Amino acid sequence: MLSFRTGGRALCRPTWKLQSQHSALQPPGKLLRPAARFIHVDRLEHEADSGAEASEVDTDKYRAGLFIDKVFPLKMAAFDFRPYIWSRNTEAMKKKVGDLLPKELPHHFAVCEIEPHKRDGGSIVYFTFSAPGSQDKVKQIAEGLVSAVNTELATRDKRSWYDLEPARSLPVRGVPFSEDIVRMLPSKKIKVEFVGPDLTVEQLYREFREFGLILDIETQPTSNKDTPRWAIVHYSQLRGATRARNCAHGDVVGSTRLLLSYVRETHTNVVIQWFKDHTKFTIPLAAAALIAAIYAIFDPIREFFVENKITHRFNLSQIPILGNMRKAAMRSLLRRDSSSSSEEMSAWTGLFDQKDRLVSILNEPPESFVVVTGPHGSGKTKLVELATQEKKYRI
């Protein structure tokens, strides 16, 4: 009993002993995972042993499936070459999966089909077994066979170069959709379409938690009237999404059938997004970058043409044969006599002195430019030609 004193009077209350939450619900430090649903089982045929004990040992033959994960590398992108290395030989892929399975299991366990899913990094194995009893008992036996396969895989502990964790097996609860659509690459987001009433977030968590850690579950807004209704389950790892896609597609929860597909993820570049969000800085920077690019492209072109103009690099008249032919043609067309330059210059008094003066100015270090002026027909052009005829580069 616990006693409390208030205002001079003692109040007596009974003492309640509460059980520890960890001890009542789960071991300390462990997350309580939701119980997994049963595997999908199909009945194939009825088997009955002949003799007196036939009525006691009647069994049926059933077919179920399991998904073995981490057998092949995941296809991360459209140009990922790793899956193509394994897909060259389908029989070799099936043999690799078959070698992982135990040789002997109870209930007449037999592998009937191996379906490699190289894009998802695993393979679905369909097996048959014999079991008597009710449907729940049959599903428990099938779950036990899958657990036995998983135990065998954990015992071997075979690791590959593309995944550091060993392979594991999971029961196939639905009807897998086998396809090879190129653009349906694995992603961490799974879109769950509901053929029937919508599932709550709690139901979705119980359905998909066993495949991997879930980051978020997004349900379709009530304002969105699109059909079929959907939800998006976001896993923390890509392998969790591939397990859910292969094991839960076509599963029925209550009266709702689930259809699963990958959601294509769009990765946003952080730098580009920053430029989009800060246009106050990016527009001036873009203008400066454009001006710099124009200068870097066109300034060398300008220098190239100026240099060619001065040096006459591509002038055909600089070739001796062509130059002589051009001069001869010009003389014949203009009918000019071949008198020497000194005779032509004698017509203008004092031009020889101006020529020597111009030559002396041009021989000095270039600090400015020289302008030759005079009346029309005074011989300015001829004066400049005679003053610069010994220069290598001129215009």
PDB file of N, CA, C and O in Angstrom, residues 39 41 52 104 124 129 139 195 225 230 233 265 274 283 291:
ATOM      1  N   ILE A  39       2.168 -17.872 -47.945  1.00  0.00           N
ATOM      2  CA  ILE A  39       2.619 -18.021 -49.311  1.00  0.00           C
ATOM      3  C   ILE A  39       1.436 -18.398 -50.197  1.00  0.00           C
ATOM      4  O   ILE A  39       0.423 -18.956 -49.738  1.00  0.00           O
ATOM      5  N   VAL A  41      -0.280 -20.704 -52.772  1.00  0.00           N
ATOM      6  CA  VAL A  41      -0.174 -22.130 -53.099  1.00  0.00           C
ATOM      7  C   VAL A  41      -1.296 -22.495 -54.062  1.00  0.00           C
ATOM      8  O   VAL A  41      -2.460 -22.097 -53.873  1.00  0.00           O
ATOM      9  N   ALA A  52      -4.715 -50.439 -47.360  1.00  0.00           N
ATOM     10  CA  ALA A  52      -5.657 -50.249 -46.259  1.00  0.00           C
ATOM     11  C   ALA A  52      -5.523 -48.881 -45.639  1.00  0.00           C
ATOM     12  O   ALA A  52      -6.476 -48.351 -45.069  1.00  0.00           O
ATOM     13  N   GLU A 104      17.959 -32.361 -50.689  1.00  0.00           N
ATOM     14  CA  GLU A 104      16.853 -33.177 -50.159  1.00  0.00           C
ATOM     15  C   GLU A 104      16.063 -32.362 -49.153  1.00  0.00           C
ATOM     16  O   GLU A 104      16.629 -31.776 -48.231  1.00  0.00           O
ATOM     17  N   ILE A 124      13.003 -16.517 -59.442  1.00  0.00           N
ATOM     18  CA  ILE A 124      11.847 -17.175 -58.836  1.00  0.00           C
ATOM     19  C   ILE A 124      11.944 -18.663 -59.119  1.00  0.00           C
ATOM     20  O   ILE A 124      12.147 -19.076 -60.258  1.00  0.00           O
ATOM     21  N   PHE A 129       5.229 -29.917 -53.935  1.00  0.00           N
ATOM     22  CA  PHE A 129       5.348 -30.694 -52.708  1.00  0.00           C
ATOM     23  C   PHE A 129       4.008 -31.364 -52.424  1.00  0.00           C
ATOM     24  O   PHE A 129       2.966 -30.975 -52.981  1.00  0.00           O
ATOM     25  N   LYS A 139      -0.176 -24.326 -46.344  1.00  0.00           N
ATOM     26  CA  LYS A 139       0.619 -23.109 -46.448  1.00  0.00           C
ATOM     27  C   LYS A 139       1.729 -23.081 -45.409  1.00  0.00           C
ATOM     28  O   LYS A 139       2.828 -22.583 -45.678  1.00  0.00           O
ATOM     29  N   VAL A 195      -6.872  -2.915 -56.698  1.00  0.00           N
ATOM     30  CA  VAL A 195      -8.038  -3.410 -57.436  1.00  0.00           C
ATOM     31  C   VAL A 195      -9.047  -3.837 -56.381  1.00  0.00           C
ATOM     32  O   VAL A 195      -9.130  -5.000 -55.990  1.00  0.00           O
ATOM     33  N   LYS A 225      -9.135  11.972 -57.894  1.00  0.00           N
ATOM     34  CA  LYS A 225     -10.181  11.001 -58.243  1.00  0.00           C
ATOM     35  C   LYS A 225      -9.729  10.000 -59.303  1.00  0.00           C
ATOM     36  O   LYS A 225     -10.566   9.300 -59.883  1.00  0.00           O
ATOM     37  N   TRP A 230      -4.097   4.314 -55.682  1.00  0.00           N
ATOM     38  CA  TRP A 230      -2.715   3.864 -55.569  1.00  0.00           C
ATOM     39  C   TRP A 230      -2.091   4.394 -54.284  1.00  0.00           C
ATOM     40  O   TRP A 230      -2.620   5.283 -53.610  1.00  0.00           O
ATOM     41  N   VAL A 233       5.212   3.137 -51.913  1.00  0.00           N
ATOM     42  CA  VAL A 233       6.040   2.664 -50.803  1.00  0.00           C
ATOM     43  C   VAL A 233       7.487   2.931 -51.169  1.00  0.00           C
ATOM     44  O   VAL A 233       7.980   2.446 -52.196  1.00  0.00           O
ATOM     45  N   GLU A 265      12.539   7.192 -60.688  1.00  0.00           N
ATOM     46  CA  GLU A 265      13.028   8.277 -59.840  1.00  0.00           C
ATOM     47  C   GLU A 265      13.761   9.315 -60.683  1.00  0.00           C
ATOM     48  O   GLU A 265      14.537   8.977 -61.575  1.00  0.00           O
ATOM     49  N   TRP A 274      20.363  24.958 -57.451  1.00  0.00           N
ATOM     50  CA  TRP A 274      20.773  26.197 -56.791  1.00  0.00           C
ATOM     51  C   TRP A 274      20.759  27.358 -57.772  1.00  0.00           C
ATOM     52  O   TRP A 274      20.342  28.466 -57.438  1.00  0.00           O
ATOM     53  N   ILE A 283      21.801  35.144 -63.285  1.00  0.00           N
ATOM     54  CA  ILE A 283      21.640  35.878 -64.555  1.00  0.00           C
ATOM     55  C   ILE A 283      22.869  36.731 -64.857  1.00  0.00           C
ATOM     56  O   ILE A 283      23.406  36.680 -65.980  1.00  0.00           O
ATOM     57  N   ILE A 291      29.690  36.543 -72.383  1.00  0.00           N
ATOM     58  CA  ILE A 291      30.639  37.506 -72.964  1.00  0.00           C
ATOM     59  C   ILE A 291      32.045  36.910 -73.020  1.00  0.00           C
ATOM     60  O   ILE A 291      32.772  37.063 -74.015  1.00  0.00           O
TER      61      ILE A 291
END
